[in-house]
């Protein structure tokens, strides 16, 4: 298959690119590099551009004979979405509709969409199945739900086929090395704890020690990025035009903040000071997937079922790249760089600027 990975220079997208390539698919990446890194793209062609640029997307889709799109390009910080909802509705909703309409214009109608457990809000019952009502409690979760609904409507009206994969907590790094998690600012638990182990932070704050959970700290379902990627591979092969799949991607196992910190101590051999802090606004106490539907419809099994092997891969990445991509890598491989430059120079002459496009 020829697959366009939108957001393929980001954390999850870059792991997807590696896995698609290894499975024999031909990969093209479209990324505006707002949060991604060219160094993270280890296979295929990288086109630097925005998914909201319909003319660019149409030319990338046709020139590369794309069969299916995987869409990872989203802003994904819950707190930021509350403070800056416009950014989230623009990037996650408006730009995605532009992407879908560019696909529609050139008859590419298969898409795998990164949705989220944030679409469920604060569920009454855990584990969370796909039948759990979707009542997001923050703008991030709403933007993901809006696109799920848009995809259903695009399937009915325009014959799109889609898979909306509702991720729980993505974690870990490729055991092959070279790619991993690098966010600025970092807000996720595991990389923050590992930064304490590296001596880059003094302590980790535990957000809330009065939750209605077994050890009074929040419980999450941590899923390895390579397991997320293998579910995408299974999903893209099963997409049927006119239909949609909506499935949870988690392990079905929940672990508390304290258990994660303890596992990081075990993996790294460092003390990792932790201090108790107030609850973080908007955090649900417990998010654990009922992942049985994904196993049934995708024939998929996660390989990493507990945090320890996941954290081992993350620790390997953080040790080898203590400052992430930006300060340790020498830049994209020459061939990738060439493609970016060649594409951009071609685009300058062949494609009208965004402001010149008449809609
Ligand atoms: N946590 C701490 N201290 C920290 C950071 C996090 O105690 O310094 C806690 C959080 O309160 C939470 C758990 O660790 O209980 C995990 O937090 P993360 O920020 O790593 O992940 P979230 O569960 O908040 O976020 C994830 C995804 C989001 C998604 C959200 C749905 O990363 O994209 O689940 O709730 F929207």
XYZ file of C-alpha atoms and ligand atoms in Angstrom:
395
model
C 0.000 0.000 0.000
C 1.050 3.613 -0.503
C 0.325 5.356 2.792
C 0.414 9.056 3.628
C 1.279 9.572 7.304
C 0.156 13.046 8.329
C 2.098 14.031 11.428
C 4.687 11.333 10.743
C 7.497 13.410 12.288
C 5.790 13.335 15.684
C 6.001 10.858 18.544
C 3.419 8.259 17.544
C 3.544 9.006 13.807
C 7.295 8.369 13.610
C 6.871 4.912 15.160
C 4.101 4.231 12.644
C 6.384 5.214 9.760
C 9.064 2.779 10.901
C 6.532 -0.042 11.211
C 4.829 0.644 7.858
C 8.213 0.602 6.149
C 9.202 -2.646 7.878
C 5.911 -4.219 6.754
C 6.725 -3.367 3.133
C 4.418 -0.397 2.620
C 5.545 2.743 0.773
C 5.430 5.736 3.105
C 5.080 9.448 2.479
C 5.080 11.806 5.461
C 3.373 15.193 5.554
C 4.302 17.237 8.613
C 4.430 20.967 9.288
C 7.170 20.357 11.892
C 5.290 22.476 14.448
C 6.003 19.810 17.063
C 7.671 17.085 14.981
C 11.310 16.552 14.021
C 12.679 15.696 10.565
C 15.186 13.393 12.318
C 12.271 11.279 13.541
C 11.339 10.308 9.989
C 13.384 7.159 9.446
C 11.795 5.983 6.193
C 9.979 7.293 3.152
C 9.704 10.831 1.834
C 9.109 13.790 4.103
C 7.052 16.662 2.712
C 7.126 19.719 4.939
C 3.724 21.360 4.782
C 0.370 21.769 6.409
C -2.604 19.440 6.120
C -4.837 22.523 5.830
C -3.161 23.350 2.499
C -5.580 21.535 0.199
C -3.593 22.143 -2.987
C -0.456 20.699 -1.411
C -2.311 17.700 0.025
C -4.013 16.961 -3.301
C -0.696 17.014 -5.143
C 0.994 14.822 -2.506
C -1.892 12.316 -2.678
C -1.899 12.078 -6.461
C 1.866 12.229 -7.078
C 2.443 9.402 -4.603
C -0.621 7.335 -5.663
C -1.742 7.234 -2.034
C -4.174 4.449 -1.099
C -4.769 5.403 2.528
C -4.059 8.240 4.958
C -3.080 7.915 8.631
C -3.717 11.112 10.539
C -1.599 11.799 13.644
C -1.319 15.589 13.309
C -3.089 17.096 16.299
C -2.508 19.260 19.312
C -2.870 16.882 22.264
C -2.474 18.673 25.585
C -5.619 18.705 27.679
C -4.618 21.709 29.833
C -3.567 23.787 26.828
C -6.865 22.989 25.112
C -8.741 24.516 28.054
C -6.569 27.660 27.987
C -6.431 28.005 24.175
C -9.498 26.315 22.681
C -9.232 28.271 19.413
C -5.888 26.594 18.670
C -7.501 23.181 19.189
C -10.621 23.818 17.119
C -8.463 25.305 14.335
C -5.751 22.626 14.264
C -7.726 19.552 15.197
C -11.075 20.299 13.551
C -10.745 22.896 10.772
C -7.420 21.624 9.424
C -8.659 18.016 9.524
C -11.742 18.954 7.491
C -9.401 20.537 4.906
C -7.447 17.269 4.825
C -10.641 15.229 4.352
C -11.827 17.534 1.577
C -8.497 17.303 -0.236
C -8.824 13.499 0.004
C -12.395 13.701 -1.283
C -11.314 15.859 -4.231
C -8.830 13.254 -5.476
C -10.861 10.180 -4.465
C -8.618 8.911 -1.658
C -11.197 7.716 0.845
C -9.449 5.490 3.351
C -8.288 7.031 6.617
C -7.097 5.893 10.029
C -7.754 8.619 12.579
C -6.046 9.036 15.971
C -8.912 9.475 18.395
C -8.654 9.394 22.163
C -10.055 8.044 25.394
C -10.521 11.760 26.150
C -13.746 11.496 24.093
C -15.286 9.540 27.008
C -14.736 12.280 29.588
C -15.141 10.967 33.130
C -16.792 7.567 32.691
C -19.203 6.109 35.244
C -17.940 2.594 34.643
C -14.386 1.274 34.146
C -13.127 -0.542 32.063
C -14.359 1.639 29.232
C -15.917 -0.126 26.264
C -16.805 1.500 22.953
C -20.456 1.545 24.126
C -19.552 3.913 26.986
C -21.217 7.301 26.333
C -18.833 9.886 24.885
C -19.052 13.027 27.003
C -15.728 14.850 26.702
C -14.903 17.275 29.489
C -12.313 19.418 27.706
C -11.873 21.027 24.253
C -9.227 18.453 23.246
C -11.678 15.597 23.766
C -14.433 17.508 21.937
C -12.221 18.098 18.881
C -11.528 14.351 18.632
C -15.230 13.549 18.964
C -16.183 16.125 16.309
C -13.856 14.429 13.815
C -15.213 10.973 14.692
C -18.702 12.296 13.862
C -17.446 14.006 10.688
C -15.916 10.709 9.568
C -19.228 8.913 10.089
C -20.952 11.544 7.965
C -18.226 11.448 5.290
C -18.613 7.659 5.162
C -22.375 7.912 4.645
C -22.380 10.827 2.213
C -19.098 10.426 0.314
C -18.247 6.760 0.727
C -15.221 7.224 2.995
C -13.960 4.193 4.936
C -12.360 4.910 8.293
C -10.965 3.560 11.516
C -11.120 5.853 14.561
C -8.685 4.459 17.114
C -9.260 5.698 20.641
C -5.856 5.678 22.305
C -5.378 5.370 26.025
C -1.957 6.517 27.343
C 0.697 6.186 24.646
C 4.123 5.457 26.127
C 7.549 3.939 25.424
C 9.893 4.159 22.469
C 11.082 1.973 19.634
C 13.326 -0.775 21.043
C 15.423 -0.339 17.884
C 16.466 3.105 19.154
C 16.724 6.422 17.328
C 13.127 7.593 17.862
C 11.154 8.362 21.011
C 9.101 10.910 22.920
C 10.240 14.548 22.804
C 7.657 17.176 23.733
C 8.278 20.804 24.615
C 6.971 21.438 27.174
C 6.788 17.855 28.443
C 3.660 17.109 30.451
C 3.400 13.314 30.361
C 4.122 11.256 33.415
C 6.708 8.701 32.208
C 9.090 11.104 30.407
C 8.887 13.519 33.347
C 9.777 10.780 35.834
C 12.667 9.656 33.620
C 13.910 13.248 33.445
C 14.091 13.155 37.254
C 16.135 9.942 36.977
C 18.484 11.727 34.569
C 18.955 14.571 37.057
C 17.187 17.087 34.802
C 14.398 17.697 37.337
C 14.592 17.652 41.130
C 11.423 15.654 41.729
C 8.180 14.408 40.227
C 4.908 15.883 41.498
C 2.102 13.415 42.116
C -1.083 15.179 41.062
C -3.540 14.207 43.766
C -3.262 11.594 46.515
C -6.930 11.625 47.465
C -8.492 9.909 44.450
C -10.999 7.057 44.859
C -8.463 4.481 43.636
C -6.597 1.640 45.433
C -3.527 3.751 46.339
C -5.302 7.128 46.054
C -3.419 8.196 42.891
C -4.776 8.263 39.303
C -4.941 5.070 37.292
C -4.193 4.910 33.555
C -3.842 2.268 30.847
C -0.343 2.665 29.337
C 0.069 1.300 25.819
C 3.360 1.028 23.947
C 3.668 3.138 20.766
C 4.642 0.061 18.751
C 1.438 -1.669 19.886
C -0.533 1.396 18.787
C 1.240 1.208 15.424
C 0.536 -2.492 14.920
C -3.168 -1.802 15.548
C -3.070 0.877 12.831
C -1.523 -1.606 10.414
C -4.278 -4.107 11.139
C -6.933 -1.382 10.854
C -5.781 0.074 7.537
C -5.934 -3.356 5.960
C -9.523 -3.852 7.191
C -11.065 -0.528 6.196
C -14.145 -0.932 4.003
C -15.459 1.999 1.975
C -18.726 3.386 3.314
C -18.036 1.948 6.767
C -16.243 2.937 9.956
C -14.532 1.104 12.784
C -14.329 2.757 16.207
C -12.165 0.911 18.665
C -10.293 1.443 21.923
C -6.552 0.849 21.978
C -5.303 -0.043 25.432
C -3.969 -3.090 27.221
C -6.943 -3.407 29.557
C -4.583 -3.093 32.547
C -4.561 -0.050 34.809
C -1.580 1.264 36.797
C -1.434 4.126 39.282
C 0.889 7.123 39.289
C 2.676 5.666 42.327
C 3.107 2.305 40.571
C 4.598 4.053 37.523
C 7.074 5.997 39.658
C 8.041 2.826 41.520
C 8.559 0.961 38.234
C 10.745 3.816 36.953
C 12.870 3.511 40.113
C 13.233 -0.219 39.468
C 14.148 0.223 35.783
C 16.589 3.114 36.236
C 18.097 2.265 39.608
C 17.627 5.917 40.645
C 15.891 7.130 43.757
C 13.473 9.559 41.973
C 12.132 11.891 44.675
C 8.347 12.363 44.499
C 6.241 15.012 46.204
C 2.509 15.054 46.748
C 0.714 17.899 44.961
C -2.830 19.051 44.333
C -4.997 17.340 41.782
C -4.506 18.534 38.187
C -7.808 20.069 36.998
C -9.661 17.885 34.494
C -7.918 14.607 35.367
C -10.328 11.644 35.534
C -9.424 9.266 38.412
C -9.299 6.097 36.332
C -9.089 5.439 32.590
C -8.696 1.796 31.620
C -9.757 0.292 28.305
C -11.926 -2.659 27.646
C -9.787 -3.600 24.646
C -11.713 -6.693 23.618
C -13.265 -5.175 20.488
C -9.867 -4.277 19.004
C -8.711 -7.858 19.549
C -11.873 -9.209 17.970
C -12.182 -6.955 14.905
C -8.503 -6.248 14.231
C -7.091 -9.624 15.284
C -4.643 -7.510 17.328
C -2.835 -8.254 20.588
C -0.638 -5.743 22.399
C 2.852 -7.150 23.089
C 3.597 -4.932 26.109
C 1.075 -5.683 28.855
C 2.706 -4.048 31.879
C 4.593 -0.765 32.421
C 8.040 -2.278 33.126
C 8.961 -3.327 29.562
C 7.374 -0.130 28.233
C 9.443 2.021 30.604
C 12.600 0.066 29.690
C 12.232 1.175 26.061
C 11.512 4.777 27.124
C 14.550 4.766 29.446
C 16.793 3.546 26.625
C 15.615 6.478 24.471
C 16.009 9.089 27.214
C 19.467 7.823 28.169
C 20.675 7.889 24.566
C 18.987 11.228 23.808
C 18.891 13.142 27.110
C 17.948 16.399 25.410
C 15.682 14.807 22.812
C 16.133 15.292 19.090
C 16.966 18.951 18.952
C 20.394 19.003 20.575
C 21.798 15.566 19.949
C 21.072 14.718 16.349
C 22.956 15.931 13.351
C 19.880 16.534 11.193
C 17.842 14.550 8.735
C 19.574 12.027 6.506
C 20.805 13.701 3.323
C 18.271 11.883 1.153
C 15.334 13.103 3.262
C 16.635 16.635 3.279
C 17.004 16.577 -0.458
C 13.399 15.504 -0.894
C 12.146 18.303 1.327
C 14.148 20.889 -0.579
C 13.249 19.464 -3.957
C 9.601 19.352 -3.044
C 9.540 22.881 -1.720
C 11.286 24.364 -4.734
C 8.904 22.498 -7.030
C 5.940 23.653 -4.966
C 7.026 27.278 -5.276
C 6.679 27.123 -9.037
C 3.891 24.572 -9.424
C 1.465 25.237 -6.602
C -0.276 28.579 -5.972
C 0.244 30.105 -2.543
C -2.508 29.539 0.027
C -3.670 33.151 -0.363
C -4.083 32.695 -4.114
C -6.267 29.611 -3.903
C -9.913 30.245 -4.738
C -12.230 27.978 -2.837
N 0.775 13.037 36.454
C 1.365 13.340 37.674
N 2.433 14.177 37.654
C 2.932 14.723 36.514
C 2.326 14.396 35.276
C 1.233 13.544 35.291
O 0.938 12.895 38.736
O 3.903 15.499 36.590
C -0.378 12.121 36.451
C -1.619 12.726 35.856
O -2.342 13.435 36.832
C -2.331 11.478 35.350
C -1.207 10.516 34.989
O -0.060 11.022 35.645
O -3.077 10.922 36.380
C -0.929 10.474 33.515
O -0.785 11.796 33.050
P -0.292 12.135 31.583
O -0.215 13.628 31.483
O 0.925 11.344 31.267
O -1.443 11.569 30.668
P -2.999 11.904 30.714
O -3.657 10.694 31.300
O -3.319 13.198 31.323
O -3.271 12.144 29.177
C -3.552 11.134 28.318
C -3.124 11.514 26.918
C -3.981 12.641 26.414
C -5.422 12.294 26.585
C -5.720 11.985 28.020
C -7.147 11.607 28.272
O -1.763 11.886 26.913
O -3.689 12.874 25.057
O -4.915 10.897 28.407
O -7.489 11.898 29.599
F -6.216 13.307 26.213
